[in-house]
PDB file of N, CA and C in Angstrom:
ATOM      1  N   MET A   3     -16.279 -11.838  26.892  1.00 57.00           N
ATOM      2  CA  MET A   3     -16.564 -10.627  26.183  1.00 57.00           C
ATOM      3  C   MET A   3     -15.231  -9.985  25.773  1.00 57.00           C
ATOM      4  N   ASN A   4     -15.145  -9.621  24.499  1.00 61.00           N
ATOM      5  CA  ASN A   4     -13.921  -9.074  23.936  1.00 61.00           C
ATOM      6  C   ASN A   4     -14.142  -7.601  23.599  1.00 61.00           C
ATOM      7  N   LEU A   5     -13.671  -6.713  24.434  1.00 65.00           N
ATOM      8  CA  LEU A   5     -13.848  -5.285  24.221  1.00 65.00           C
ATOM      9  C   LEU A   5     -12.579  -4.679  23.627  1.00 65.00           C
ATOM     10  N   VAL A   6     -12.759  -3.840  22.632  1.00 66.00           N
ATOM     11  CA  VAL A   6     -11.647  -3.140  22.017  1.00 66.00           C
ATOM     12  C   VAL A   6     -11.770  -1.667  22.365  1.00 66.00           C
ATOM     13  N   ARG A   7     -10.759  -1.129  22.948  1.00 63.00           N
ATOM     14  CA  ARG A   7     -10.798   0.269  23.348  1.00 63.00           C
ATOM     15  C   ARG A   7     -10.381   1.157  22.171  1.00 63.00           C
ATOM     16  N   GLN A   8     -11.187   2.158  21.863  1.00 63.00           N
ATOM     17  CA  GLN A   8     -10.900   3.096  20.791  1.00 63.00           C
ATOM     18  C   GLN A   8     -10.120   4.284  21.344  1.00 63.00           C
ATOM     19  N   PHE A   9      -9.205   4.815  20.566  1.00 66.00           N
ATOM     20  CA  PHE A   9      -8.440   5.975  20.986  1.00 66.00           C
ATOM     21  C   PHE A   9      -9.230   7.267  20.807  1.00 66.00           C
ATOM     22  N   SER A  10     -10.191   7.251  19.916  1.00 65.00           N
ATOM     23  CA  SER A  10     -10.979   8.446  19.666  1.00 65.00           C
ATOM     24  C   SER A  10     -12.455   8.082  19.671  1.00 65.00           C
ATOM     25  N   THR A  11     -13.263   8.947  20.191  1.00 68.00           N
ATOM     26  CA  THR A  11     -14.697   8.686  20.206  1.00 68.00           C
ATOM     27  C   THR A  11     -15.429   9.432  19.099  1.00 68.00           C
ATOM     28  N   THR A  12     -14.709  10.268  18.344  1.00 69.00           N
ATOM     29  CA  THR A  12     -15.348  10.997  17.249  1.00 69.00           C
ATOM     30  C   THR A  12     -15.350  10.151  15.992  1.00 69.00           C
ATOM     31  N   ARG A  13     -16.329  10.394  15.174  1.00 70.00           N
ATOM     32  CA  ARG A  13     -16.464   9.662  13.931  1.00 70.00           C
ATOM     33  C   ARG A  13     -15.517  10.224  12.875  1.00 70.00           C
ATOM     34  N   ARG A  14     -14.996   9.377  12.026  1.00 68.00           N
ATOM     35  CA  ARG A  14     -14.096   9.798  10.954  1.00 68.00           C
ATOM     36  C   ARG A  14     -14.895  10.521   9.886  1.00 68.00           C
ATOM     37  N   VAL A  15     -14.457  11.722   9.520  1.00 67.00           N
ATOM     38  CA  VAL A  15     -15.142  12.528   8.516  1.00 67.00           C
ATOM     39  C   VAL A  15     -14.206  12.719   7.328  1.00 67.00           C
ATOM     40  N   LEU A  16     -14.690  12.382   6.147  1.00 68.00           N
ATOM     41  CA  LEU A  16     -13.887  12.527   4.942  1.00 68.00           C
ATOM     42  C   LEU A  16     -14.116  13.894   4.316  1.00 68.00           C
ATOM     43  N   SER A  17     -13.123  14.388   3.610  1.00 70.00           N
ATOM     44  CA  SER A  17     -13.219  15.676   2.940  1.00 70.00           C
ATOM     45  C   SER A  17     -14.081  15.551   1.683  1.00 70.00           C
ATOM     46  N   HIS A  18     -14.831  16.580   1.396  1.00 74.00           N
ATOM     47  CA  HIS A  18     -15.645  16.631   0.177  1.00 74.00           C
ATOM     48  C   HIS A  18     -15.202  17.806  -0.690  1.00 74.00           C
ATOM     49  N   ILE A  19     -13.932  18.140  -0.625  1.00 73.00           N
ATOM     50  CA  ILE A  19     -13.395  19.279  -1.358  1.00 73.00           C
ATOM     51  C   ILE A  19     -13.455  19.062  -2.868  1.00 73.00           C
ATOM     52  N   GLY A  20     -13.395  17.818  -3.314  1.00 72.00           N
ATOM     53  CA  GLY A  20     -13.406  17.531  -4.747  1.00 72.00           C
ATOM     54  C   GLY A  20     -14.683  17.948  -5.439  1.00 72.00           C
ATOM     55  N   GLY A  21     -15.801  17.972  -4.719  1.00 77.00           N
ATOM     56  CA  GLY A  21     -17.080  18.327  -5.323  1.00 77.00           C
ATOM     57  C   GLY A  21     -17.308  19.813  -5.467  1.00 77.00           C
ATOM     58  N   ALA A  22     -16.506  20.641  -4.818  1.00 83.00           N
ATOM     59  CA  ALA A  22     -16.674  22.087  -4.891  1.00 83.00           C
ATOM     60  C   ALA A  22     -16.066  22.625  -6.187  1.00 83.00           C
ATOM     61  N   PRO A  23     -16.767  23.519  -6.884  1.00 87.00           N
ATOM     62  CA  PRO A  23     -16.203  24.070  -8.125  1.00 87.00           C
ATOM     63  C   PRO A  23     -15.049  25.026  -7.833  1.00 87.00           C
ATOM     64  N   ILE A  24     -14.146  25.143  -8.790  1.00 88.00           N
ATOM     65  CA  ILE A  24     -13.025  26.081  -8.702  1.00 88.00           C
ATOM     66  C   ILE A  24     -13.437  27.318  -9.482  1.00 88.00           C
ATOM     67  N   ARG A  25     -13.504  28.450  -8.824  1.00 91.00           N
ATOM     68  CA  ARG A  25     -13.876  29.705  -9.475  1.00 91.00           C
ATOM     69  C   ARG A  25     -12.613  30.503  -9.786  1.00 91.00           C
ATOM     70  N   TYR A  26     -12.571  31.076 -10.994  1.00 91.00           N
ATOM     71  CA  TYR A  26     -11.424  31.885 -11.385  1.00 91.00           C
ATOM     72  C   TYR A  26     -11.880  33.044 -12.254  1.00 91.00           C
ATOM     73  N   SER A  27     -11.083  34.117 -12.262  1.00 91.00           N
ATOM     74  CA  SER A  27     -11.464  35.334 -12.973  1.00 91.00           C
ATOM     75  C   SER A  27     -11.201  35.211 -14.471  1.00 91.00           C
ATOM     76  N   SER A  28     -11.664  36.214 -15.211  1.00 88.00           N
ATOM     77  CA  SER A  28     -11.501  36.203 -16.663  1.00 88.00           C
ATOM     78  C   SER A  28     -10.050  36.441 -17.078  1.00 88.00           C
ATOM     79  N   GLU A  29      -9.197  36.916 -16.151  1.00 92.00           N
ATOM     80  CA  GLU A  29      -7.780  37.109 -16.450  1.00 92.00           C
ATOM     81  C   GLU A  29      -7.040  35.782 -16.573  1.00 92.00           C
ATOM     82  N   VAL A  30      -7.587  34.745 -15.970  1.00 93.00           N
ATOM     83  CA  VAL A  30      -6.954  33.425 -15.965  1.00 93.00           C
ATOM     84  C   VAL A  30      -7.537  32.587 -17.094  1.00 93.00           C
ATOM     85  N   LYS A  31      -6.664  31.892 -17.810  1.00 94.00           N
ATOM     86  CA  LYS A  31      -7.095  31.024 -18.902  1.00 94.00           C
ATOM     87  C   LYS A  31      -6.669  29.595 -18.568  1.00 94.00           C
ATOM     88  N   ILE A  32      -7.622  28.671 -18.600  1.00 93.00           N
ATOM     89  CA  ILE A  32      -7.334  27.262 -18.308  1.00 93.00           C
ATOM     90  C   ILE A  32      -7.673  26.436 -19.541  1.00 93.00           C
ATOM     91  N   GLU A  33      -6.729  25.619 -19.981  1.00 93.00           N
ATOM     92  CA  GLU A  33      -6.925  24.753 -21.142  1.00 93.00           C
ATOM     93  C   GLU A  33      -6.603  23.316 -20.766  1.00 93.00           C
ATOM     94  N   HIS A  34      -7.452  22.385 -21.208  1.00 92.00           N
ATOM     95  CA  HIS A  34      -7.173  20.960 -21.033  1.00 92.00           C
ATOM     96  C   HIS A  34      -6.692  20.438 -22.381  1.00 92.00           C
ATOM     97  N   LEU A  35      -5.402  20.187 -22.471  1.00 91.00           N
ATOM     98  CA  LEU A  35      -4.785  19.758 -23.720  1.00 91.00           C
ATOM     99  C   LEU A  35      -4.753  18.230 -23.793  1.00 91.00           C
ATOM    100  N   PRO A  36      -5.110  17.658 -24.943  1.00 88.00           N
ATOM    101  CA  PRO A  36      -5.110  16.197 -25.069  1.00 88.00           C
ATOM    102  C   PRO A  36      -3.711  15.593 -25.229  1.00 88.00           C
ATOM    103  N   THR A  37      -2.692  16.426 -25.263  1.00 86.00           N
ATOM    104  CA  THR A  37      -1.329  15.919 -25.447  1.00 86.00           C
ATOM    105  C   THR A  37      -0.796  15.291 -24.161  1.00 86.00           C
ATOM    106  N   GLN A  38       0.174  14.395 -24.318  1.00 84.00           N
ATOM    107  CA  GLN A  38       0.814  13.764 -23.169  1.00 84.00           C
ATOM    108  C   GLN A  38       1.548  14.808 -22.340  1.00 84.00           C
ATOM    109  N   PHE A  39       1.548  14.624 -21.030  1.00 83.00           N
ATOM    110  CA  PHE A  39       2.251  15.556 -20.149  1.00 83.00           C
ATOM    111  C   PHE A  39       3.758  15.462 -20.369  1.00 83.00           C
ATOM    112  N   SER A  40       4.263  14.250 -20.596  1.00 83.00           N
ATOM    113  CA  SER A  40       5.691  14.054 -20.827  1.00 83.00           C
ATOM    114  C   SER A  40       5.877  12.917 -21.822  1.00 83.00           C
ATOM    115  N   THR A  41       6.841  13.070 -22.704  1.00 84.00           N
ATOM    116  CA  THR A  41       7.146  12.002 -23.663  1.00 84.00           C
ATOM    117  C   THR A  41       8.389  11.223 -23.255  1.00 84.00           C
ATOM    118  N   THR A  42       9.056  11.650 -22.171  1.00 87.00           N
ATOM    119  CA  THR A  42      10.281  10.973 -21.749  1.00 87.00           C
ATOM    120  C   THR A  42      10.143  10.237 -20.417  1.00 87.00           C
ATOM    121  N   ASP A  43       9.194  10.627 -19.575  1.00 85.00           N
ATOM    122  CA  ASP A  43       9.010  10.009 -18.263  1.00 85.00           C
ATOM    123  C   ASP A  43       7.816   9.064 -18.317  1.00 85.00           C
ATOM    124  N   ALA A  44       8.040   7.782 -18.099  1.00 84.00           N
ATOM    125  CA  ALA A  44       6.995   6.759 -18.231  1.00 84.00           C
ATOM    126  C   ALA A  44       5.837   6.958 -17.260  1.00 84.00           C
ATOM    127  N   ARG A  45       6.063   7.633 -16.140  1.00 82.00           N
ATOM    128  CA  ARG A  45       4.973   7.870 -15.181  1.00 82.00           C
ATOM    129  C   ARG A  45       3.875   8.756 -15.760  1.00 82.00           C
ATOM    130  N   PHE A  46       4.196   9.550 -16.774  1.00 84.00           N
ATOM    131  CA  PHE A  46       3.258  10.524 -17.315  1.00 84.00           C
ATOM    132  C   PHE A  46       2.779  10.196 -18.723  1.00 84.00           C
ATOM    133  N   PHE A  47       3.054   9.005 -19.243  1.00 84.00           N
ATOM    134  CA  PHE A  47       2.690   8.680 -20.619  1.00 84.00           C
ATOM    135  C   PHE A  47       1.185   8.722 -20.873  1.00 84.00           C
ATOM    136  N   ASN A  48       0.386   8.222 -19.934  1.00 87.00           N
ATOM    137  CA  ASN A  48      -1.055   8.151 -20.178  1.00 87.00           C
ATOM    138  C   ASN A  48      -1.811   9.348 -19.601  1.00 87.00           C
ATOM    139  N   LYS A  49      -1.116  10.394 -19.185  1.00 89.00           N
ATOM    140  CA  LYS A  49      -1.763  11.559 -18.587  1.00 89.00           C
ATOM    141  C   LYS A  49      -1.832  12.702 -19.594  1.00 89.00           C
ATOM    142  N   THR A  50      -2.917  13.465 -19.534  1.00 90.00           N
ATOM    143  CA  THR A  50      -3.053  14.637 -20.379  1.00 90.00           C
ATOM    144  C   THR A  50      -2.515  15.855 -19.636  1.00 90.00           C
ATOM    145  N   THR A  51      -2.568  17.014 -20.278  1.00 92.00           N
ATOM    146  CA  THR A  51      -1.966  18.218 -19.719  1.00 92.00           C
ATOM    147  C   THR A  51      -3.018  19.278 -19.452  1.00 92.00           C
ATOM    148  N   LEU A  52      -2.950  19.901 -18.291  1.00 93.00           N
ATOM    149  CA  LEU A  52      -3.782  21.056 -17.957  1.00 93.00           C
ATOM    150  C   LEU A  52      -2.862  22.261 -17.925  1.00 93.00           C
ATOM    151  N   LYS A  53      -3.194  23.275 -18.732  1.00 95.00           N
ATOM    152  CA  LYS A  53      -2.371  24.483 -18.811  1.00 95.00           C
ATOM    153  C   LYS A  53      -3.143  25.638 -18.196  1.00 95.00           C
ATOM    154  N   VAL A  54      -2.551  26.282 -17.198  1.00 95.00           N
ATOM    155  CA  VAL A  54      -3.163  27.431 -16.525  1.00 95.00           C
ATOM    156  C   VAL A  54      -2.267  28.630 -16.769  1.00 95.00           C
ATOM    157  N   SER A  55      -2.836  29.690 -17.374  1.00 96.00           N
ATOM    158  CA  SER A  55      -2.103  30.920 -17.661  1.00 96.00           C
ATOM    159  C   SER A  55      -2.822  32.090 -17.022  1.00 96.00           C
ATOM    160  N   GLY A  56      -2.039  33.025 -16.495  1.00 95.00           N
ATOM    161  CA  GLY A  56      -2.619  34.202 -15.863  1.00 95.00           C
ATOM    162  C   GLY A  56      -1.603  35.312 -15.759  1.00 95.00           C
ATOM    163  N   PRO A  57      -1.963  36.382 -15.044  1.00 95.00           N
ATOM    164  CA  PRO A  57      -1.066  37.527 -14.929  1.00 95.00           C
ATOM    165  C   PRO A  57       0.245  37.212 -14.197  1.00 95.00           C
ATOM    166  N   LEU A  58       0.279  36.165 -13.400  1.00 95.00           N
ATOM    167  CA  LEU A  58       1.491  35.820 -12.652  1.00 95.00           C
ATOM    168  C   LEU A  58       2.359  34.773 -13.349  1.00 95.00           C
ATOM    169  N   GLY A  59       1.929  34.299 -14.531  1.00 96.00           N
ATOM    170  CA  GLY A  59       2.704  33.303 -15.251  1.00 96.00           C
ATOM    171  C   GLY A  59       1.841  32.148 -15.709  1.00 96.00           C
ATOM    172  N   HIS A  60       2.476  31.011 -15.989  1.00 96.00           N
ATOM    173  CA  HIS A  60       1.710  29.833 -16.415  1.00 96.00           C
ATOM    174  C   HIS A  60       2.245  28.581 -15.723  1.00 96.00           C
ATOM    175  N   ARG A  61       1.411  27.553 -15.689  1.00 95.00           N
ATOM    176  CA  ARG A  61       1.755  26.301 -15.021  1.00 95.00           C
ATOM    177  C   ARG A  61       1.151  25.151 -15.831  1.00 95.00           C
ATOM    178  N   LEU A  62       1.895  24.066 -15.966  1.00 93.00           N
ATOM    179  CA  LEU A  62       1.414  22.840 -16.592  1.00 93.00           C
ATOM    180  C   LEU A  62       1.253  21.784 -15.510  1.00 93.00           C
ATOM    181  N   MET A  63       0.177  21.003 -15.620  1.00 92.00           N
ATOM    182  CA  MET A  63      -0.112  19.999 -14.594  1.00 92.00           C
ATOM    183  C   MET A  63      -0.596  18.716 -15.260  1.00 92.00           C
ATOM    184  N   PRO A  64      -0.103  17.544 -14.810  1.00 91.00           N
ATOM    185  CA  PRO A  64      -0.593  16.282 -15.379  1.00 91.00           C
ATOM    186  C   PRO A  64      -1.987  15.949 -14.844  1.00 91.00           C
ATOM    187  N   ILE A  65      -2.846  15.412 -15.719  1.00 91.00           N
ATOM    188  CA  ILE A  65      -4.204  15.020 -15.355  1.00 91.00           C
ATOM    189  C   ILE A  65      -4.376  13.536 -15.653  1.00 91.00           C
ATOM    190  N   GLU A  66      -4.828  12.791 -14.652  1.00 90.00           N
ATOM    191  CA  GLU A  66      -5.077  11.352 -14.815  1.00 90.00           C
ATOM    192  C   GLU A  66      -6.187  11.134 -15.850  1.00 90.00           C
ATOM    193  N   PRO A  67      -6.180   9.991 -16.563  1.00 91.00           N
ATOM    194  CA  PRO A  67      -7.188   9.752 -17.594  1.00 91.00           C
ATOM    195  C   PRO A  67      -8.612   9.601 -17.044  1.00 91.00           C
ATOM    196  N   PHE A  68      -8.775   9.230 -15.785  1.00 90.00           N
ATOM    197  CA  PHE A  68     -10.112   9.056 -15.221  1.00 90.00           C
ATOM    198  C   PHE A  68     -10.689  10.342 -14.631  1.00 90.00           C
ATOM    199  N   VAL A  69      -9.932  11.437 -14.628  1.00 90.00           N
ATOM    200  CA  VAL A  69     -10.416  12.718 -14.104  1.00 90.00           C
ATOM    201  C   VAL A  69     -11.163  13.458 -15.207  1.00 90.00           C
ATOM    202  N   LYS A  70     -12.385  13.905 -14.889  1.00 92.00           N
ATOM    203  CA  LYS A  70     -13.206  14.657 -15.841  1.00 92.00           C
ATOM    204  C   LYS A  70     -13.206  16.127 -15.440  1.00 92.00           C
ATOM    205  N   LEU A  71     -13.025  17.004 -16.422  1.00 91.00           N
ATOM    206  CA  LEU A  71     -13.024  18.444 -16.186  1.00 91.00           C
ATOM    207  C   LEU A  71     -14.173  19.069 -16.971  1.00 91.00           C
ATOM    208  N   GLN A  72     -15.008  19.865 -16.283  1.00 92.00           N
ATOM    209  CA  GLN A  72     -16.131  20.545 -16.939  1.00 92.00           C
ATOM    210  C   GLN A  72     -15.958  22.045 -16.723  1.00 92.00           C
ATOM    211  N   PHE A  73     -15.912  22.781 -17.813  1.00 92.00           N
ATOM    212  CA  PHE A  73     -15.731  24.228 -17.761  1.00 92.00           C
ATOM    213  C   PHE A  73     -17.078  24.913 -17.967  1.00 92.00           C
ATOM    214  N   SER A  74     -17.320  25.991 -17.223  1.00 90.00           N
ATOM    215  CA  SER A  74     -18.510  26.811 -17.438  1.00 90.00           C
ATOM    216  C   SER A  74     -18.120  28.269 -17.210  1.00 90.00           C
ATOM    217  N   GLU A  75     -18.739  29.161 -17.992  1.00 86.00           N
ATOM    218  CA  GLU A  75     -18.416  30.584 -17.902  1.00 86.00           C
ATOM    219  C   GLU A  75     -19.643  31.372 -17.498  1.00 86.00           C
ATOM    220  N   HIS A  76     -19.425  32.367 -16.651  1.00 79.00           N
ATOM    221  CA  HIS A  76     -20.463  33.293 -16.233  1.00 79.00           C
ATOM    222  C   HIS A  76     -20.007  34.695 -16.631  1.00 79.00           C
ATOM    223  N   ASP A  77     -20.612  35.714 -16.117  1.00 76.00           N
ATOM    224  CA  ASP A  77     -20.299  37.094 -16.524  1.00 76.00           C
ATOM    225  C   ASP A  77     -18.812  37.414 -16.431  1.00 76.00           C
ATOM    226  N   ARG A  78     -18.297  37.591 -15.226  1.00 80.00           N
ATOM    227  CA  ARG A  78     -16.879  37.932 -15.039  1.00 80.00           C
ATOM    228  C   ARG A  78     -16.076  36.768 -14.489  1.00 80.00           C
ATOM    229  N   GLU A  79     -16.746  35.712 -14.152  1.00 86.00           N
ATOM    230  CA  GLU A  79     -16.105  34.599 -13.466  1.00 86.00           C
ATOM    231  C   GLU A  79     -16.366  33.296 -14.212  1.00 86.00           C
ATOM    232  N   SER A  80     -15.411  32.411 -14.170  1.00 91.00           N
ATOM    233  CA  SER A  80     -15.565  31.083 -14.770  1.00 91.00           C
ATOM    234  C   SER A  80     -15.427  30.038 -13.684  1.00 91.00           C
ATOM    235  N   GLU A  81     -15.912  28.839 -13.977  1.00 92.00           N
ATOM    236  CA  GLU A  81     -15.828  27.737 -13.016  1.00 92.00           C
ATOM    237  C   GLU A  81     -15.267  26.497 -13.680  1.00 92.00           C
ATOM    238  N   LEU A  82     -14.542  25.739 -12.901  1.00 90.00           N
ATOM    239  CA  LEU A  82     -14.030  24.440 -13.330  1.00 90.00           C
ATOM    240  C   LEU A  82     -14.512  23.419 -12.313  1.00 90.00           C
ATOM    241  N   LEU A  83     -15.229  22.414 -12.798  1.00 90.00           N
ATOM    242  CA  LEU A  83     -15.725  21.353 -11.930  1.00 90.00           C
ATOM    243  C   LEU A  83     -14.929  20.083 -12.208  1.00 90.00           C
ATOM    244  N   VAL A  84     -14.321  19.537 -11.168  1.00 89.00           N
ATOM    245  CA  VAL A  84     -13.487  18.340 -11.279  1.00 89.00           C
ATOM    246  C   VAL A  84     -14.290  17.150 -10.749  1.00 89.00           C
ATOM    247  N   SER A  85     -14.310  16.055 -11.501  1.00 88.00           N
ATOM    248  CA  SER A  85     -14.967  14.824 -11.058  1.00 88.00           C
ATOM    249  C   SER A  85     -14.173  13.635 -11.594  1.00 88.00           C
ATOM    250  N   VAL A  86     -14.579  12.432 -11.206  1.00 88.00           N
ATOM    251  CA  VAL A  86     -13.910  11.218 -11.662  1.00 88.00           C
ATOM    252  C   VAL A  86     -14.944  10.276 -12.276  1.00 88.00           C
ATOM    253  N   HIS A  87     -14.476   9.299 -13.054  1.00 90.00           N
ATOM    254  CA  HIS A  87     -15.383   8.350 -13.697  1.00 90.00           C
ATOM    255  C   HIS A  87     -16.078   7.446 -12.682  1.00 90.00           C
ATOM    256  N   ASP A  88     -15.336   6.890 -11.729  1.00 89.00           N
ATOM    257  CA  ASP A  88     -15.898   5.953 -10.756  1.00 89.00           C
ATOM    258  C   ASP A  88     -15.501   6.377  -9.345  1.00 89.00           C
ATOM    259  N   SER A  89     -16.411   7.015  -8.631  1.00 84.00           N
ATOM    260  CA  SER A  89     -16.090   7.519  -7.297  1.00 84.00           C
ATOM    261  C   SER A  89     -16.013   6.412  -6.245  1.00 84.00           C
ATOM    262  N   GLN A  90     -16.320   5.178  -6.607  1.00 88.00           N
ATOM    263  CA  GLN A  90     -16.218   4.058  -5.674  1.00 88.00           C
ATOM    264  C   GLN A  90     -14.810   3.468  -5.642  1.00 88.00           C
ATOM    265  N   GLU A  91     -14.008   3.756  -6.649  1.00 89.00           N
ATOM    266  CA  GLU A  91     -12.647   3.228  -6.716  1.00 89.00           C
ATOM    267  C   GLU A  91     -11.706   4.107  -5.890  1.00 89.00           C
ATOM    268  N   LYS A  92     -10.906   3.480  -5.054  1.00 87.00           N
ATOM    269  CA  LYS A  92     -10.076   4.195  -4.081  1.00 87.00           C
ATOM    270  C   LYS A  92      -9.087   5.152  -4.745  1.00 87.00           C
ATOM    271  N   LYS A  93      -8.366   4.697  -5.747  1.00 87.00           N
ATOM    272  CA  LYS A  93      -7.357   5.539  -6.418  1.00 87.00           C
ATOM    273  C   LYS A  93      -8.002   6.789  -7.015  1.00 87.00           C
ATOM    274  N   GLN A  94      -9.181   6.630  -7.592  1.00 86.00           N
ATOM    275  CA  GLN A  94      -9.858   7.768  -8.202  1.00 86.00           C
ATOM    276  C   GLN A  94     -10.349   8.756  -7.147  1.00 86.00           C
ATOM    277  N   ARG A  95     -10.851   8.265  -6.029  1.00 83.00           N
ATOM    278  CA  ARG A  95     -11.271   9.154  -4.936  1.00 83.00           C
ATOM    279  C   ARG A  95     -10.076   9.937  -4.391  1.00 83.00           C
ATOM    280  N   GLN A  96      -8.927   9.268  -4.271  1.00 83.00           N
ATOM    281  CA  GLN A  96      -7.732   9.926  -3.756  1.00 83.00           C
ATOM    282  C   GLN A  96      -7.279  11.052  -4.682  1.00 83.00           C
ATOM    283  N   MET A  97      -7.306  10.805  -5.972  1.00 83.00           N
ATOM    284  CA  MET A  97      -6.832  11.797  -6.922  1.00 83.00           C
ATOM    285  C   MET A  97      -7.848  12.905  -7.186  1.00 83.00           C
ATOM    286  N   TRP A  98      -9.100  12.677  -6.833  1.00 81.00           N
ATOM    287  CA  TRP A  98     -10.153  13.667  -7.050  1.00 81.00           C
ATOM    288  C   TRP A  98      -9.839  14.960  -6.303  1.00 81.00           C
ATOM    289  N   GLY A  99      -9.649  14.879  -5.002  1.00 78.00           N
ATOM    290  CA  GLY A  99      -9.327  16.062  -4.214  1.00 78.00           C
ATOM    291  C   GLY A  99      -7.918  16.571  -4.468  1.00 78.00           C
ATOM    292  N   THR A 100      -6.984  15.666  -4.760  1.00 78.00           N
ATOM    293  CA  THR A 100      -5.608  16.061  -5.033  1.00 78.00           C
ATOM    294  C   THR A 100      -5.521  16.877  -6.316  1.00 78.00           C
ATOM    295  N   THR A 101      -6.290  16.480  -7.330  1.00 78.00           N
ATOM    296  CA  THR A 101      -6.297  17.201  -8.602  1.00 78.00           C
ATOM    297  C   THR A 101      -6.938  18.558  -8.439  1.00 78.00           C
ATOM    298  N   ARG A 102      -7.974  18.615  -7.628  1.00 73.00           N
ATOM    299  CA  ARG A 102      -8.666  19.880  -7.444  1.00 73.00           C
ATOM    300  C   ARG A 102      -7.734  20.890  -6.827  1.00 73.00           C
TER     301      ARG A 102
END
């Protein structure tokens, strides 16, 4: 009999943060631009740009081509839902929560 001793008896639980919507106020403006994030750095050639502007300034962020962004607006609050094309692929699952 070949017994393997486990260091932990608890089950591994993965984060589901990627499925939660991002809520933001009407003061914040988020745009998904189809332009390349960078024209000089090869790591960013196939990535699009997400521009976030608000009262504290603005930020640009690269978005992978397989990441889908869905915007919805409510009365005073807006939501951004982040998802990926294929949630079974490891790289896409990793970037799902990281992008969020």
